[in-house]
Short mmCIF file of C-alpha atoms in Angstrom, two decimals:
data_model
loop_
_atom_site.label_atom_id
_atom_site.label_comp_id
_atom_site.label_asym_id
_atom_site.label_seq_id
_atom_site.Cartn_x
_atom_site.Cartn_y
_atom_site.Cartn_z
CA UNK A 141 36.93 67.23 -36.39
CA UNK A 142 40.02 65.16 -37.27
CA UNK A 143 41.20 62.96 -34.41
CA UNK A 144 44.79 61.73 -34.16
CA UNK A 145 44.81 58.16 -32.87
CA UNK A 146 46.97 55.11 -32.24
CA UNK A 147 46.05 51.44 -32.00
CA UNK A 148 47.53 49.20 -29.27
CA UNK A 149 46.76 45.54 -29.98
CA UNK A 150 49.09 42.54 -29.72
CA UNK A 151 47.49 40.45 -32.48
CA UNK A 152 48.39 41.47 -36.05
CA UNK A 153 45.07 40.36 -37.55
CA UNK A 154 43.15 42.40 -35.00
CA UNK A 155 45.34 45.47 -35.63
CA UNK A 156 44.78 45.21 -39.36
CA UNK A 157 41.06 44.60 -38.95
CA UNK A 158 40.60 47.66 -36.75
CA UNK A 159 42.74 49.78 -39.06
CA UNK A 160 40.57 48.77 -42.02
CA UNK A 161 37.35 49.47 -40.14
CA UNK A 162 38.56 52.93 -39.19
CA UNK A 163 39.73 53.65 -42.73
CA UNK A 164 36.48 52.52 -44.33
CA UNK A 165 33.89 53.69 -41.83
CA UNK A 166 35.45 56.37 -39.61
CA UNK A 167 37.23 58.91 -41.85
CA UNK A 168 37.58 61.39 -38.98
CA UNK A 169 40.20 59.09 -37.38
CA UNK A 170 43.83 59.47 -38.47
CA UNK A 171 45.85 56.47 -37.23
CA UNK A 172 49.44 57.51 -36.57
CA UNK A 173 50.74 54.20 -35.25
CA UNK A 174 49.70 50.58 -34.65
CA UNK A 175 51.53 49.11 -31.66
CA UNK A 176 51.82 45.48 -30.59
CA UNK A 177 52.78 45.95 -26.93
CA UNK A 178 53.04 48.42 -24.05
CA UNK A 179 56.64 49.36 -24.81
CA UNK A 180 55.80 50.40 -28.38
CA UNK A 181 52.71 52.19 -27.12
CA UNK A 182 54.67 54.27 -24.59
CA UNK A 183 57.04 55.39 -27.33
CA UNK A 184 54.18 56.27 -29.68
CA UNK A 185 52.27 58.17 -26.98
CA UNK A 186 55.31 60.26 -26.08
CA UNK A 187 56.19 61.00 -29.71
CA UNK A 188 52.77 61.41 -31.35
CA UNK A 189 50.70 62.86 -28.48
CA UNK A 190 47.51 61.13 -29.69
CA UNK A 191 44.04 62.41 -28.86
CA UNK A 192 42.55 58.91 -28.88
CA UNK A 193 43.92 55.43 -28.19
CA UNK A 194 42.26 52.14 -29.11
CA UNK A 195 43.70 50.00 -26.33
CA UNK A 196 43.51 46.23 -25.97
CA UNK A 197 43.09 45.44 -22.27
CA UNK A 198 44.86 42.09 -22.10
CA UNK A 199 48.29 41.90 -23.74
CA UNK A 200 51.43 39.81 -23.15
CA UNK A 201 53.72 41.45 -20.64
CA UNK A 202 52.12 44.65 -19.38
CA UNK A 203 48.37 44.94 -19.74
CA UNK A 204 46.50 48.15 -20.55
CA UNK A 205 46.09 49.21 -16.92
CA UNK A 206 49.78 48.74 -16.14
CA UNK A 207 50.59 50.81 -19.22
CA UNK A 208 48.34 53.64 -18.06
CA UNK A 209 49.90 53.69 -14.61
CA UNK A 210 53.32 54.26 -16.14
CA UNK A 211 52.24 57.49 -17.79
CA UNK A 212 52.97 60.76 -16.06
CA UNK A 213 50.07 62.50 -17.77
CA UNK A 214 46.90 61.05 -19.26
CA UNK A 215 45.52 63.69 -21.60
CA UNK A 216 43.83 61.60 -24.27
CA UNK A 217 40.63 59.63 -24.76
CA UNK A 218 40.61 55.82 -24.63
CA UNK A 219 38.37 53.19 -26.17
CA UNK A 220 39.25 49.87 -24.56
CA UNK A 221 39.04 46.68 -26.60
CA UNK A 222 38.76 43.20 -25.12
CA UNK A 223 37.80 39.69 -26.12
CA UNK A 224 36.46 39.01 -22.63
CA UNK A 225 33.30 40.47 -21.13
CA UNK A 226 34.62 40.23 -17.56
CA UNK A 227 38.36 40.94 -17.55
CA UNK A 228 38.98 44.48 -16.32
CA UNK A 229 35.49 45.66 -17.27
CA UNK A 230 34.39 46.47 -13.71
CA UNK A 231 37.09 49.13 -13.38
CA UNK A 232 36.20 50.53 -16.80
CA UNK A 233 32.48 50.68 -15.98
CA UNK A 234 33.17 52.50 -12.72
CA UNK A 235 34.95 55.19 -14.69
CA UNK A 236 32.29 55.45 -17.42
CA UNK A 237 34.81 54.78 -20.18
CA UNK A 238 33.78 53.11 -23.43
CA UNK A 239 34.89 49.62 -24.38
CA UNK A 240 34.32 47.31 -27.34
CA UNK A 241 34.12 43.53 -27.34
CA UNK A 242 35.83 41.55 -30.08
CA UNK A 243 34.86 40.96 -32.81
CA UNK A 244 34.25 44.68 -33.18
CA UNK A 245 30.80 45.74 -34.31
CA UNK A 246 30.92 48.62 -36.81
CA UNK A 247 27.98 50.49 -35.33
CA UNK A 248 29.33 50.16 -31.79
CA UNK A 249 32.69 51.41 -33.03
CA UNK A 250 31.07 54.46 -34.65
CA UNK A 251 29.10 55.20 -31.49
CA UNK A 252 32.17 54.95 -29.26
CA UNK A 253 34.12 57.28 -31.55
CA UNK A 254 31.29 59.82 -31.65
CA UNK A 255 31.21 59.85 -27.85
CA UNK A 256 35.00 60.18 -27.66
CA UNK A 257 34.89 63.11 -30.08
CA UNK A 258 32.25 64.82 -27.97
CA UNK A 259 34.29 64.35 -24.81
CA UNK A 260 37.39 65.74 -26.49
CA UNK A 261 35.42 68.83 -27.37
CA UNK A 262 34.05 69.30 -23.88
CA UNK A 263 37.34 68.45 -22.14
CA UNK A 264 35.75 65.67 -20.12
CA UNK A 265 38.17 62.85 -20.89
CA UNK A 266 40.74 63.49 -18.20
CA UNK A 267 38.27 63.19 -15.33
CA UNK A 268 37.16 59.72 -16.42
CA UNK A 269 40.69 58.45 -16.93
CA UNK A 270 41.69 60.06 -13.66
CA UNK A 271 39.01 58.00 -11.95
CA UNK A 272 40.12 54.81 -13.69
CA UNK A 273 43.67 55.30 -12.39
CA UNK A 274 42.30 56.14 -8.93
CA UNK A 275 40.28 52.88 -8.99
CA UNK A 276 43.33 50.83 -9.99
CA UNK A 277 45.51 52.40 -7.31
CA UNK A 278 43.06 51.90 -4.42
CA UNK A 279 42.33 48.30 -3.48
CA UNK A 280 40.47 49.59 -0.39
CA UNK A 281 36.84 49.79 -1.46
CA UNK A 282 36.25 52.64 1.00
CA UNK A 283 38.53 54.88 -1.06
CA UNK A 284 37.04 54.16 -4.47
CA UNK A 285 35.04 56.66 -6.48
CA UNK A 286 32.41 56.36 -9.17
CA UNK A 287 31.99 58.58 -12.22
CA UNK A 288 28.49 60.05 -12.46
CA UNK A 289 27.25 61.53 -15.72
CA UNK A 290 25.24 64.66 -15.01
CA UNK A 291 23.68 66.85 -17.69
CA UNK A 292 26.69 69.17 -17.97
CA UNK A 293 29.65 67.35 -16.46
CA UNK A 294 31.05 64.12 -15.07
CA UNK A 295 31.29 64.10 -11.27
CA UNK A 296 33.71 61.84 -9.40
CA UNK A 297 32.07 60.79 -6.14
CA UNK A 298 33.44 58.69 -3.28
CA UNK A 299 31.19 55.65 -2.93
CA UNK A 300 31.35 55.93 0.86
CA UNK A 301 29.65 59.35 0.60
CA UNK A 302 26.56 58.07 -1.24
CA UNK A 303 23.53 57.80 1.03
CA UNK A 304 21.06 56.52 -1.55
CA UNK A 305 19.94 56.62 -5.18
CA UNK A 306 16.45 57.29 -6.49
CA UNK A 307 15.12 56.55 -9.96
CA UNK A 308 13.52 59.34 -11.98
CA UNK A 309 12.29 57.76 -15.21
CA UNK A 310 15.53 56.87 -17.06
CA UNK A 311 17.62 59.17 -14.84
CA UNK A 312 18.95 58.66 -11.31
CA UNK A 313 19.24 61.09 -8.39
CA UNK A 314 22.21 60.59 -6.06
CA UNK A 315 21.80 61.78 -2.46
CA UNK A 316 25.10 62.37 -0.65
CA UNK A 317 25.78 62.46 3.09
CA UNK A 318 26.52 66.20 2.96
CA UNK A 319 23.02 66.90 1.61
CA UNK A 320 24.03 67.39 -2.03
CA UNK A 321 21.72 65.96 -4.71
CA UNK A 322 23.14 65.06 -8.13
CA UNK A 323 21.17 64.05 -11.22
CA UNK A 324 22.74 61.32 -13.37
CA UNK A 325 21.67 60.62 -16.93
CA UNK A 326 22.06 56.85 -16.38
CA UNK A 327 19.24 54.55 -15.13
CA UNK A 328 19.27 53.16 -11.61
CA UNK A 329 19.76 49.58 -12.88
CA UNK A 330 23.22 50.61 -14.13
CA UNK A 331 24.24 51.69 -10.64
CA UNK A 332 22.58 48.71 -8.94
CA UNK A 333 25.02 46.45 -10.79
CA UNK A 334 28.09 48.60 -10.08
CA UNK A 335 27.34 49.18 -6.39
CA UNK A 336 26.16 45.68 -5.44
CA UNK A 337 29.55 44.77 -3.93
CA UNK A 338 29.67 48.00 -1.91
CA UNK A 339 26.74 47.38 0.42
CA UNK A 340 23.98 48.94 -1.69
CA UNK A 341 20.57 47.25 -1.65
CA UNK A 342 17.74 47.64 -4.16
CA UNK A 343 14.74 47.88 -1.82
CA UNK A 344 12.25 49.10 -4.43
CA UNK A 345 12.21 49.58 -8.20
CA UNK A 346 12.86 53.28 -7.54
CA UNK A 347 15.31 53.07 -4.63
CA UNK A 348 18.87 51.90 -4.00
CA UNK A 349 20.23 52.46 -0.48
CA UNK A 350 23.64 52.25 1.20
CA UNK A 351 22.94 49.84 4.02
CA UNK A 352 25.54 51.36 6.34
CA UNK A 353 23.26 54.40 6.62
CA UNK A 354 20.11 52.41 7.44
CA UNK A 355 18.88 53.27 10.93
CA UNK A 356 15.86 50.98 11.14
CA UNK A 357 13.49 48.68 9.27
CA UNK A 358 9.86 49.62 9.88
CA UNK A 359 6.67 47.61 9.31
CA UNK A 360 3.82 50.08 9.76
CA UNK A 361 1.17 50.36 7.07
CA UNK A 362 3.82 49.07 4.70
CA UNK A 363 7.57 48.47 4.87
CA UNK A 364 10.12 51.28 5.12
CA UNK A 365 13.79 51.90 5.76
CA UNK A 366 14.65 54.87 7.95
CA UNK A 367 18.06 56.32 7.06
CA UNK A 368 20.46 58.33 9.21
CA UNK A 369 19.35 61.59 7.58
CA UNK A 370 15.74 60.92 8.61
CA UNK A 371 14.47 59.98 5.16
CA UNK A 372 12.07 57.04 4.92
CA UNK A 373 12.43 54.81 1.88
CA UNK A 374 9.73 52.43 0.69
CA UNK A 375 10.50 48.72 0.64
CA UNK A 376 8.46 46.71 -1.84
CA UNK A 377 6.68 43.60 -0.60
CA UNK A 378 8.60 41.51 -3.11
CA UNK A 379 11.93 42.70 -1.68
CA UNK A 380 11.17 42.84 2.05
CA UNK A 381 12.59 39.38 2.84
CA UNK A 382 15.73 40.10 0.84
CA UNK A 383 16.21 43.41 2.68
CA UNK A 384 15.59 41.89 6.11
CA UNK A 385 18.06 39.06 5.49
CA UNK A 386 20.73 41.51 4.37
CA UNK A 387 20.19 43.86 7.29
CA UNK A 388 19.50 41.56 10.22
CA UNK A 389 20.30 38.09 8.90
CA UNK A 390 16.78 36.71 9.24
#
């Protein structure tokens, strides 16, 4: 599968380096343009209709996210590129979109391209980019969504609707307030990191709960959290003090 792509990177050396890596190691990528800023990128996107964009997050003038919000339609895959492990990455992680840290590792580049190619084939790209734009446009945490990889699709779920998460080997079950249960192919540790600022507490190696749905903390032949739906979730002895301090401040 040949993939039409453009590169958006403000530094000439980085543009040339990525172009050479793609030419030498990723023959399925056809680079139609190499842009140095958001203005050039907008022109190239409108004229070339790329399937894939290698997009530097932090650029002079408009950054990558501001560029995306100017587009009327987002119908391509993106691999973000950044020299910083923190800048903008939280939004990208929430939307399950790939990113590469500079200097670019060849094997990581190949892996990201393979995943992008698969998503192009299964028409999954738009949902992830849709969620990224939704994240950027909603500063209110209550209105943010998270992209969940299931076995056959990517689901976009409002964080406020997640009751709890439960580990199943390297997978994670999401339990929603309407009773729906969704299986994610990502481990629970991935979601613990993403949801930490949204009131989710890791009470056990297998359980992550939304504390706003905790009804009571029980100490009876062990420690448990009783949730609003009636489920009782085990609290490990190692985490009981952490859970108590977060729930009742003691």
